[in-house]
XYZ file of N, CA and C in Angstrom:
705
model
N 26.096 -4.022 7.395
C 27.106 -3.008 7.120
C 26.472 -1.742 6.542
N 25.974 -1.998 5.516
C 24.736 -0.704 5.160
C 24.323 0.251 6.071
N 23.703 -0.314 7.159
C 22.798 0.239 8.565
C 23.876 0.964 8.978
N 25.257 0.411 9.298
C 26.206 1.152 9.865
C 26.710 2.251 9.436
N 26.705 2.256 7.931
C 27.602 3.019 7.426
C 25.994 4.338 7.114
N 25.550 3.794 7.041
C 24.165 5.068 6.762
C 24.050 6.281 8.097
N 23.551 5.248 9.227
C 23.650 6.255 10.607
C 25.093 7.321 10.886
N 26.074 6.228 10.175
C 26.865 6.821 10.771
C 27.301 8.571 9.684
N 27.099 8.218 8.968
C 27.372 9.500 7.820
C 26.094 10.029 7.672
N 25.033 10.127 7.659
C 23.567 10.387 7.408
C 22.677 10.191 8.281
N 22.930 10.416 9.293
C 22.064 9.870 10.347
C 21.076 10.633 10.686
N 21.557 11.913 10.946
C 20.658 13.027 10.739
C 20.602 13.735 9.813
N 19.698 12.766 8.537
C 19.469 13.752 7.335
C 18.547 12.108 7.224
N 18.445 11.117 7.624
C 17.690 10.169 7.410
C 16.422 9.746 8.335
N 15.136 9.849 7.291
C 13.687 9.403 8.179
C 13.141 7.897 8.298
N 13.198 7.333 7.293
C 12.880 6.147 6.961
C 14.013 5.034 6.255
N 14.358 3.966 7.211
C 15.565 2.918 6.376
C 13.869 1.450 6.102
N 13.917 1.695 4.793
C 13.580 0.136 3.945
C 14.205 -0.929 4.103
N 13.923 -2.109 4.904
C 14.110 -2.721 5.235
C 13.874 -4.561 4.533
N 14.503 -5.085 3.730
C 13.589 -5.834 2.589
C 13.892 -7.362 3.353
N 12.821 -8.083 3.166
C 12.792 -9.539 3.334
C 12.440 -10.199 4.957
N 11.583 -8.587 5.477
C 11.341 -8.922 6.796
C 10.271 -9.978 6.720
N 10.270 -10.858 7.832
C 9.903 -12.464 7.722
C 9.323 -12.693 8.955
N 9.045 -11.775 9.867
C 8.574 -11.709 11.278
C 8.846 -10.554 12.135
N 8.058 -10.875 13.187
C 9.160 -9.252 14.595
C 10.242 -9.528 14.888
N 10.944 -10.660 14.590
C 12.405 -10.915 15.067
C 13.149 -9.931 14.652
N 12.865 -9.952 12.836
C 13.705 -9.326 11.852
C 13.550 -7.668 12.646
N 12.298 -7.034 12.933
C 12.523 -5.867 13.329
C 12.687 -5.048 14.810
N 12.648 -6.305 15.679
C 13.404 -5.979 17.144
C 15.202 -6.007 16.840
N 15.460 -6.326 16.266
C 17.157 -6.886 15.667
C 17.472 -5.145 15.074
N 16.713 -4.576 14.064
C 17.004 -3.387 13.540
C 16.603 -2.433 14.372
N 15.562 -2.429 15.301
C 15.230 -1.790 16.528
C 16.422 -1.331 17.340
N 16.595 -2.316 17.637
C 17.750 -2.349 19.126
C 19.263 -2.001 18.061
N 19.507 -2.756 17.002
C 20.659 -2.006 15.965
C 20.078 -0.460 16.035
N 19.313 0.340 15.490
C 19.173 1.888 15.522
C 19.620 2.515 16.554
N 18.693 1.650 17.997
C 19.036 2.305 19.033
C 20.381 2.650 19.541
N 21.395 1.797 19.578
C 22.572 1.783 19.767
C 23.303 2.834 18.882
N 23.206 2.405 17.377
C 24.189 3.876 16.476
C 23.633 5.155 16.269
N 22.407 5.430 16.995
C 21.252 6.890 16.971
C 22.528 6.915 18.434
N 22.708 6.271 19.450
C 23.279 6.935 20.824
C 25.293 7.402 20.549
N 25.399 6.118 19.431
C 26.708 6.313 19.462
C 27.200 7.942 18.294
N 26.396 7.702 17.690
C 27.077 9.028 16.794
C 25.662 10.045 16.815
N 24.884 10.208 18.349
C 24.714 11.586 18.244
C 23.676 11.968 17.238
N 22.957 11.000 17.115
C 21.340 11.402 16.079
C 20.154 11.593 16.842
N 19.530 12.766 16.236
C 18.891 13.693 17.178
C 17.493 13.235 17.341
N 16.871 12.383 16.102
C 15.508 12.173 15.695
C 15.793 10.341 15.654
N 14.806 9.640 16.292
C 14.595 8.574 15.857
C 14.576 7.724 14.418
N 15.013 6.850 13.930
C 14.922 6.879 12.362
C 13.912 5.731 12.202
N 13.032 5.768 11.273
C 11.823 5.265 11.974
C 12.216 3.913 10.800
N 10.995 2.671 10.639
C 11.711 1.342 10.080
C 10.317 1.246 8.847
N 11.026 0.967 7.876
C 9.814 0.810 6.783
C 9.907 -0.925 6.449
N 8.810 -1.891 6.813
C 8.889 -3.706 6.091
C 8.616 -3.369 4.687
N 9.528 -4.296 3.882
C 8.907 -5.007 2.889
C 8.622 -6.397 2.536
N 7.946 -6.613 2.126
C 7.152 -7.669 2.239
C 7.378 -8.511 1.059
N 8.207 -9.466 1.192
C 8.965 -10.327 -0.062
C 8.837 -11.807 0.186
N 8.228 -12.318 1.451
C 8.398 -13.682 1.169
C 6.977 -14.150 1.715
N 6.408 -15.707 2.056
C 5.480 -15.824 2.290
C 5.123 -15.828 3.892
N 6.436 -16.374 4.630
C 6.323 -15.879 5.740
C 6.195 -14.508 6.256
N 6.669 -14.178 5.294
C 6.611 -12.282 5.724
C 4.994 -11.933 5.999
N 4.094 -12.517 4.629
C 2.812 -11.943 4.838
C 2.172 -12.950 6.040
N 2.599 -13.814 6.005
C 1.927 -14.980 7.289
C 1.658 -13.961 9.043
N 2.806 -13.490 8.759
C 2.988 -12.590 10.015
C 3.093 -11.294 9.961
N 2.335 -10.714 8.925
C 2.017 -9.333 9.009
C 1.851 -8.551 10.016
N 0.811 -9.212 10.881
C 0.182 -8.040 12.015
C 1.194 -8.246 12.881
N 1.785 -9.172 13.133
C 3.028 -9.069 14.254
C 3.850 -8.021 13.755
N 4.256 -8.227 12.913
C 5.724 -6.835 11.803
C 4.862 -5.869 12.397
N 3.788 -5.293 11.901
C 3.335 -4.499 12.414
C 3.247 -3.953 13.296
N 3.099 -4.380 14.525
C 2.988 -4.191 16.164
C 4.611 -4.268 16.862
N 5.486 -4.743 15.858
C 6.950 -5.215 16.208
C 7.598 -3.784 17.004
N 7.543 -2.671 16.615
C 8.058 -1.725 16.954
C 7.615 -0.174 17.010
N 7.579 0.312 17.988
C 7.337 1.936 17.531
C 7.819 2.896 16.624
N 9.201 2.195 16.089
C 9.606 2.953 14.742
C 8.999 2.406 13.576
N 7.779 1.641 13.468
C 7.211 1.107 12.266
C 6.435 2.097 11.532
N 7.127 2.801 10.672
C 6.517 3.576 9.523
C 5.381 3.112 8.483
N 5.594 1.879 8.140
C 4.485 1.261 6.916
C 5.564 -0.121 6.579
N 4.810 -0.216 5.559
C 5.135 -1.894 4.750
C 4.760 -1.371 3.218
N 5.583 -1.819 2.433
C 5.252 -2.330 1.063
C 5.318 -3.963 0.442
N 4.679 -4.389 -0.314
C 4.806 -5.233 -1.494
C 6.049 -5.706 -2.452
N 6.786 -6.513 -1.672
C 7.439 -6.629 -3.208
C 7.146 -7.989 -3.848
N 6.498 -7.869 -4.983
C 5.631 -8.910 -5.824
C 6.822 -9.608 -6.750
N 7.884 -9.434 -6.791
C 8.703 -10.458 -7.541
C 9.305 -11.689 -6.692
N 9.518 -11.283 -5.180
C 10.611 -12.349 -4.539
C 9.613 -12.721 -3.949
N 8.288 -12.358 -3.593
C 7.122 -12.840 -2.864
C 6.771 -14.123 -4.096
N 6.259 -13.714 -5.284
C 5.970 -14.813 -6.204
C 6.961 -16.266 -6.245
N 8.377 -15.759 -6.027
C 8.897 -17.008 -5.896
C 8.869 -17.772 -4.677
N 8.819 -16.971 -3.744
C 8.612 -17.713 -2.209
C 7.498 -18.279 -2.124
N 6.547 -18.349 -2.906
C 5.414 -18.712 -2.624
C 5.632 -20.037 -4.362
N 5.963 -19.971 -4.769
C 5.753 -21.009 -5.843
C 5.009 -20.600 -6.947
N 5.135 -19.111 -6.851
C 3.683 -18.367 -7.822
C 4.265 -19.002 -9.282
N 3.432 -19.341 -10.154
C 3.972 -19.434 -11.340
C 4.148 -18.551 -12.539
N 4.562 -17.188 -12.319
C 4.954 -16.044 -13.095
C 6.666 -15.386 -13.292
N 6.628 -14.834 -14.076
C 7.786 -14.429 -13.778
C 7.740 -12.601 -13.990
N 6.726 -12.173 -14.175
C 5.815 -10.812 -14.322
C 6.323 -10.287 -12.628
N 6.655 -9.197 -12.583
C 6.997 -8.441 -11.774
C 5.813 -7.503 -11.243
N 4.855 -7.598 -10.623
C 4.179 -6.962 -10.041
C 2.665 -7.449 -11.035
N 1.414 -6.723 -11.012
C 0.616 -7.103 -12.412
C -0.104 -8.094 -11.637
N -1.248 -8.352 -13.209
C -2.044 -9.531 -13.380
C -1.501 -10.487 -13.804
N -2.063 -11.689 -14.795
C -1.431 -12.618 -15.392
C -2.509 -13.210 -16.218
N -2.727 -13.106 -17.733
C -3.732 -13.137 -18.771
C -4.231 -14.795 -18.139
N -3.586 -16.062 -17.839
C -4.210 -16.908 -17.382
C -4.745 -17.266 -15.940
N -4.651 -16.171 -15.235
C -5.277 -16.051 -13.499
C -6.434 -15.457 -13.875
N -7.724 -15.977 -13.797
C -9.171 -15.676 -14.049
C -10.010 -16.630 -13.760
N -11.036 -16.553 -13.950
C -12.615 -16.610 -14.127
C -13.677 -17.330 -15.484
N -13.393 -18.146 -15.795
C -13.824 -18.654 -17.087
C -15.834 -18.615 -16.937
N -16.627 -17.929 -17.375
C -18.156 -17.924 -17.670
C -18.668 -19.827 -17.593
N -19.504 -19.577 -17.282
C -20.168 -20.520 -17.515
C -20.742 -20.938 -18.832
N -20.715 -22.651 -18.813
C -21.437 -22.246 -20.406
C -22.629 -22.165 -20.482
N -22.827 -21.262 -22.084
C -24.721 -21.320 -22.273
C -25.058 -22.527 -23.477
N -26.444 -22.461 -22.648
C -27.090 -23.453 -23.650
C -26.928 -23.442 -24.947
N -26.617 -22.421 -25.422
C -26.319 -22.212 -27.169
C -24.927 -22.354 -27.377
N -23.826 -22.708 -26.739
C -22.666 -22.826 -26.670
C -22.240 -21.589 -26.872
N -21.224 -21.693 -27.276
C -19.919 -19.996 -27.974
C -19.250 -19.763 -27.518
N -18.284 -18.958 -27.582
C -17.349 -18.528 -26.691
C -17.675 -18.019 -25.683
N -16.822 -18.642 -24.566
C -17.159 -18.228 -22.911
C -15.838 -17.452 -22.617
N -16.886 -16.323 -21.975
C -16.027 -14.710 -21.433
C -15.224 -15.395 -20.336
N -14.023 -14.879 -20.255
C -12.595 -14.929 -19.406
C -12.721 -13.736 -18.659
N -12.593 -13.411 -17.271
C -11.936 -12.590 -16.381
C -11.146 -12.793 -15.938
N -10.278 -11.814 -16.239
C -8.847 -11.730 -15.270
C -8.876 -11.520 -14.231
N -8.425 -11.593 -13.185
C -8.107 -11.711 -12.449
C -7.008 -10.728 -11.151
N -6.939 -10.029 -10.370
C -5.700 -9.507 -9.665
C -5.131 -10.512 -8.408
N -3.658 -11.249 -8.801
C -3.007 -11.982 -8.665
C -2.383 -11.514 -7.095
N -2.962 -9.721 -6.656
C -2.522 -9.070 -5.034
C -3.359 -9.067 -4.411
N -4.677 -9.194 -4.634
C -5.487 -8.419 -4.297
C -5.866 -8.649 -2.567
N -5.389 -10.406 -2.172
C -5.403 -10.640 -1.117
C -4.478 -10.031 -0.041
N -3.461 -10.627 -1.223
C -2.083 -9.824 0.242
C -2.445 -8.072 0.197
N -2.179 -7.638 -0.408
C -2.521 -6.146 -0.629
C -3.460 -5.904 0.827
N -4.806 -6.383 0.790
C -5.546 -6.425 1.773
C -5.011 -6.837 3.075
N -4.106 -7.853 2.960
C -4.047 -8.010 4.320
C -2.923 -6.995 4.436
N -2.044 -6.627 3.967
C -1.037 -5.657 4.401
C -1.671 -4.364 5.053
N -2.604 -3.965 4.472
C -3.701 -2.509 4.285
C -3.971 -2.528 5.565
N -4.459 -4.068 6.041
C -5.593 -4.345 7.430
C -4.020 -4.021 8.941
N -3.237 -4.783 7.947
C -2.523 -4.816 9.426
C -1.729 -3.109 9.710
N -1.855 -2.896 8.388
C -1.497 -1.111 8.573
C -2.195 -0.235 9.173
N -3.283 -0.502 9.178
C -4.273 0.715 9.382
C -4.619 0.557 10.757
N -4.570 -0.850 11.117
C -5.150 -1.170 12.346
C -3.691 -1.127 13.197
N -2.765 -0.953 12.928
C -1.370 -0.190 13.843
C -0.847 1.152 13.481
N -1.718 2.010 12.305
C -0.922 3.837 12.484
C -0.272 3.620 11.624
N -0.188 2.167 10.765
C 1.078 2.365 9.807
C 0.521 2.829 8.049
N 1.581 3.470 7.532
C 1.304 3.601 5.954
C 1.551 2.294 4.931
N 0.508 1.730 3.983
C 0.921 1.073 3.159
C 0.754 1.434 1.954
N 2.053 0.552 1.112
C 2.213 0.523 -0.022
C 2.235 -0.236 -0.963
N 1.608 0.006 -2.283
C 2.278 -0.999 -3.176
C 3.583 -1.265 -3.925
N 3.819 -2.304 -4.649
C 5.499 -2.405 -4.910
C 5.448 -2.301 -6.044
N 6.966 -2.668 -7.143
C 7.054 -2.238 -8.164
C 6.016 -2.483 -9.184
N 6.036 -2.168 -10.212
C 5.010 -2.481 -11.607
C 6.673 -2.936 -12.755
N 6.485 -4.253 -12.846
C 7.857 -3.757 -14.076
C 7.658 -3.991 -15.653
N 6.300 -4.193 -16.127
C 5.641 -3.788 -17.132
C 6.540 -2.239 -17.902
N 7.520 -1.597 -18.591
C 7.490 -0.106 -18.872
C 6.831 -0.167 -19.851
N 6.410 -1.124 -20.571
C 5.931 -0.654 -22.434
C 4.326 -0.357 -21.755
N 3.887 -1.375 -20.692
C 2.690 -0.797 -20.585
C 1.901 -0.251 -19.563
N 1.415 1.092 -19.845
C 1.363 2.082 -18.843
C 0.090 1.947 -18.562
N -1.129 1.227 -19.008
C -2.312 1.296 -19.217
C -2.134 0.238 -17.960
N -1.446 -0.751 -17.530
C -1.797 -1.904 -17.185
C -0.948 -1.658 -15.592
N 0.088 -0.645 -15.808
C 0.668 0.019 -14.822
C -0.528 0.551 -13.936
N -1.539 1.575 -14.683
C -2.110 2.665 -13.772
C -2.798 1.782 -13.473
N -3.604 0.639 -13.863
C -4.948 -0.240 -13.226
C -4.231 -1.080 -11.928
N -3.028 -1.133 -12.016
C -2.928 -1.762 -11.130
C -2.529 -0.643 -9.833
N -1.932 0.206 -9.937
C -1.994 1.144 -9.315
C -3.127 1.711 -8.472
N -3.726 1.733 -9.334
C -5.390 2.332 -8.982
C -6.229 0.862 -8.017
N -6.356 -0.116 -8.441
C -6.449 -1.222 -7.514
C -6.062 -0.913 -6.044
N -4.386 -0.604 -5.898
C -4.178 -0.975 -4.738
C -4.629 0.744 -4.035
N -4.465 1.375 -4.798
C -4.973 2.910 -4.246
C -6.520 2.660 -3.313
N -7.586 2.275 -4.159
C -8.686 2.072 -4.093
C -8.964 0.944 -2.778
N -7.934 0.214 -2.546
C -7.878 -0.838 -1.605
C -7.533 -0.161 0.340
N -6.829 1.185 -0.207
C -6.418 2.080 1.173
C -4.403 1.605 1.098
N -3.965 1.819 -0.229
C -2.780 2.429 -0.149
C -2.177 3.687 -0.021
N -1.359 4.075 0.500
C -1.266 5.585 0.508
C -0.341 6.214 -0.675
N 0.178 5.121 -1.329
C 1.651 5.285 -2.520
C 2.451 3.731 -3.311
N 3.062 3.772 -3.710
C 3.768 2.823 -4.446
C 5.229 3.446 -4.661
N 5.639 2.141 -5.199
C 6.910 2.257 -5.975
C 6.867 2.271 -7.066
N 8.213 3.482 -8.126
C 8.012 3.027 -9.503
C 9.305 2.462 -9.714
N 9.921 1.623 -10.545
C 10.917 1.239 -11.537
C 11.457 2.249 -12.558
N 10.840 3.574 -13.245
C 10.740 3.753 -14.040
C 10.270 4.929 -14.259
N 11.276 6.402 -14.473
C 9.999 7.807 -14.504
C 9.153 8.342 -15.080
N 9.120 7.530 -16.390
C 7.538 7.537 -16.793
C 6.386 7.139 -15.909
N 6.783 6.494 -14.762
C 5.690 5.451 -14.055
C 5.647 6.685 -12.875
N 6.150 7.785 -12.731
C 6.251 8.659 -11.626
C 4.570 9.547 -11.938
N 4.425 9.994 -13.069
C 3.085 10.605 -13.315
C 2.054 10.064 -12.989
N 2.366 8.590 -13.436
C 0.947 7.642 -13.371
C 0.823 7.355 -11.851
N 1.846 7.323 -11.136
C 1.874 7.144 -9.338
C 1.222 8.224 -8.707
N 1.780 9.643 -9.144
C 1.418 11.290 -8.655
C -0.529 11.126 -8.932
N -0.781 10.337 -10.109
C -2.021 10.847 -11.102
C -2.910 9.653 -9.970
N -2.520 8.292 -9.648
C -3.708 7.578 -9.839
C -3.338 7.695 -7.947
N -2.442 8.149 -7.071
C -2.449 8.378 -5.777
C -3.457 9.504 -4.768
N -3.528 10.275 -5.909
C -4.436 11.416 -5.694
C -5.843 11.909 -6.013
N -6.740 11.808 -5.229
C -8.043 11.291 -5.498
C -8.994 12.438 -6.114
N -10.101 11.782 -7.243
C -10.644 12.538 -8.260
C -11.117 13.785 -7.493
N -10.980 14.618 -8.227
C -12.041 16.007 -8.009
C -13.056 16.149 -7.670
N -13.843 15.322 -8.334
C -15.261 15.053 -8.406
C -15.627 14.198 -6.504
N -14.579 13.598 -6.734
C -14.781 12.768 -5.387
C -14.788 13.267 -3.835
N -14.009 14.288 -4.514
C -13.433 15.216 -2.893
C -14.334 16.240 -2.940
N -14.713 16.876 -4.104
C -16.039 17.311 -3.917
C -17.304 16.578 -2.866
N -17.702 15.795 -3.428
C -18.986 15.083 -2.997
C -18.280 15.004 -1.777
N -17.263 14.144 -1.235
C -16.910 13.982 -0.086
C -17.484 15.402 1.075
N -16.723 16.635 0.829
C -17.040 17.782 1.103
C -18.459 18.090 1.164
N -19.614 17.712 0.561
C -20.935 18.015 0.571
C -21.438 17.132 1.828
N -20.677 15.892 2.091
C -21.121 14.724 2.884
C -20.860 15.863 4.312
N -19.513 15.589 4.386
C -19.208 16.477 5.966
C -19.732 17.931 6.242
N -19.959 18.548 5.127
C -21.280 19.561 5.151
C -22.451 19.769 5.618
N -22.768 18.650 4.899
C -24.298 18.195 5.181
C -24.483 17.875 6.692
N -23.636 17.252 7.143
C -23.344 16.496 8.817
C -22.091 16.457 9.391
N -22.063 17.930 9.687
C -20.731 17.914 10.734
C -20.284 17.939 11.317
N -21.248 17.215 12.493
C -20.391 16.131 13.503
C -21.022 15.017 13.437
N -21.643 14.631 12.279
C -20.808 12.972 11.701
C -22.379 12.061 12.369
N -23.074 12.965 12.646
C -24.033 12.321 13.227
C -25.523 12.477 12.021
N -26.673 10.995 12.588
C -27.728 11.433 11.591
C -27.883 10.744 10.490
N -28.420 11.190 9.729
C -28.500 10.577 8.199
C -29.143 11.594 7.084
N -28.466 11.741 6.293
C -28.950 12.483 4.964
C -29.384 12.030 3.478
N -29.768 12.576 2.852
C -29.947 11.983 1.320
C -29.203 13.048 0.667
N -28.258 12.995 -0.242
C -27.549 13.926 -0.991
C -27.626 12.881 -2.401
N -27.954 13.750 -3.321
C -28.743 13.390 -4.836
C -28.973 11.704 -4.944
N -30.182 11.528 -3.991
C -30.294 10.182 -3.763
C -29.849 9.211 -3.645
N -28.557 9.642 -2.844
C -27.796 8.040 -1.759
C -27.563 8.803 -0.462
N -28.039 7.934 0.302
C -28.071 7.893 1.528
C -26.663 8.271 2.302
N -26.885 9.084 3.206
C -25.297 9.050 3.439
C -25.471 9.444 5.630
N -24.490 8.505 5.969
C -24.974 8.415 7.604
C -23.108 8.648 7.917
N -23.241 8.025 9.394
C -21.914 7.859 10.040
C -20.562 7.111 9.150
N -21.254 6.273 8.749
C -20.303 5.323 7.895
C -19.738 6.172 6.581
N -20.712 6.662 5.685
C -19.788 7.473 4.586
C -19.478 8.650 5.342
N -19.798 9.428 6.255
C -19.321 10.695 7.216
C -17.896 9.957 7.340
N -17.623 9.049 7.652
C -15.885 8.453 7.826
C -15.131 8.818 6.351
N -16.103 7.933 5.588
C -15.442 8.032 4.141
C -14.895 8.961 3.718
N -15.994 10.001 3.498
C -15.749 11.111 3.569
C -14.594 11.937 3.823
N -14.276 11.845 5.345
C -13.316 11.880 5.849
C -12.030 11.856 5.174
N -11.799 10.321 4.918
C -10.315 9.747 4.488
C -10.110 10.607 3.117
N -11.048 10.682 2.118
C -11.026 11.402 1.004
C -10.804 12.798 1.126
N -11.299 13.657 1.614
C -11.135 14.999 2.403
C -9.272 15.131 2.768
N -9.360 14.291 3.875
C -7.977 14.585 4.164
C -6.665 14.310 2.942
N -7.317 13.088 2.655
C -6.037 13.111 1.690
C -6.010 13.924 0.333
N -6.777 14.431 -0.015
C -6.523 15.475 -0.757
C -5.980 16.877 -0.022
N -6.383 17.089 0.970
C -5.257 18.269 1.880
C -3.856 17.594 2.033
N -3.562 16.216 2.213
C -2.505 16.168 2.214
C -1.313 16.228 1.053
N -1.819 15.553 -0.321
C -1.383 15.934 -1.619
C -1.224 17.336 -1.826
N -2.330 18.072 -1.303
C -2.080 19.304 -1.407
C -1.080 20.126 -0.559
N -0.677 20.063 0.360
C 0.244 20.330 0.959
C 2.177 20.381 0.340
């Protein structure tokens, strides 16, 4: 009913419908062929393109299919609360780490306390969402953070999935809007150097040394992605 009542009053003023608890291509040939029909019946001028989110375990099982499901596939996000229960996760933390998901040291011969690493409780799915995005044109995202008291633990995780080849997130919360704007948009310093890379070699061919690291075809890409997306923030 939603779908209906959206096209039909907003149809052309709408780019992207979020789509939550997609579970395969079934779910998005069904909203496919639904668009197609109320884009013809009330006269919408632009395609309205389909955004997955990603909430259960079948959902991530069949990522790259969602992916490939349709030509209106805009991207996919994360949602880390209804995913944790579909899966049996044992948290009730809304997005985040979890102080007992880690890494315990080995012990030393002198005994003592043995160092704990934590752990990131996405870091897989995240990846596979990223892989099946990139490798179909699509944008991904990460999902909520619902931590508000802590913002420190907000931006790391943020920055994680940034660093992983997200293009954005969701916030809960508009304090969490700065830390999204801040940790989405890549350092200064970085887009610099980037810029010296495609400088140095620009058409991507060769190999250079720029202040002693090596830099060939492969960071000439890097390069790249960093470059652009700072023109695109900037925009």
């Amino acid at each position: 009913d939603d779908i209906l009542q959206i096209v039909e009053i907003v149809g052309n003023k709408v780019d992207v419908l979020m789509i939550p608890k997609v579970e395969g291509p079934w779910d998005i040939h069904y909203v496919d062929q639904l668009l197609a029909q109320l884009e013809a019946k009330h006269k919408v001028t632009k395609p309205i393109l389909i955004h997955a989110i990603l909430e259960t375990a079948q959902g991530v099982k069949n990522v790259n299919e969602i992916a490939q499901a349709s030509p209106r596939m805009h991207g996919m996000s994360l949602g880390p609360a209804d995913l944790a229960a579909s899966r049996g996760m044992k948290t009730t933390r809304v997005g985040g780490g979890h102080p007992f998901y880690g890494v315990l040291a080995d012990a030393g011969a002198e005994g003592g306390e043995r160092a704990f690493y934590q752990q990131d409780l996405w870091h897989y799915t995240v990846a596979r969402m990223v892989d099946a995005c990139m490798a179909n044109g699509l944008k991904a995202f990460y999902g909520p953070f619902g931590d508000f008291d802590d913002d420190d633990a907000c931006r790391a995780q943020f920055r994680n999935a940034f660093l992983q080849g997200c293009v954005g997130t969701w916030t809960l919360h508009p304090k969490q809007i700065e830390i999204a704007k801040d940790v989405f948009s890549p350092e200064v310093k970085e887009v610099l150097f980037a810029k010296r890379i495609l400088e140095a070699m620009p058409d991507g061919s060769g190999a250079v040394l720029i202040d002693g690291k090596m830099q060939d075809d492969a960071t000439w890409k890097q390069a790249n992605v960093i470059v652009k997306l700072a023109k695109m923030v900037a925009s």
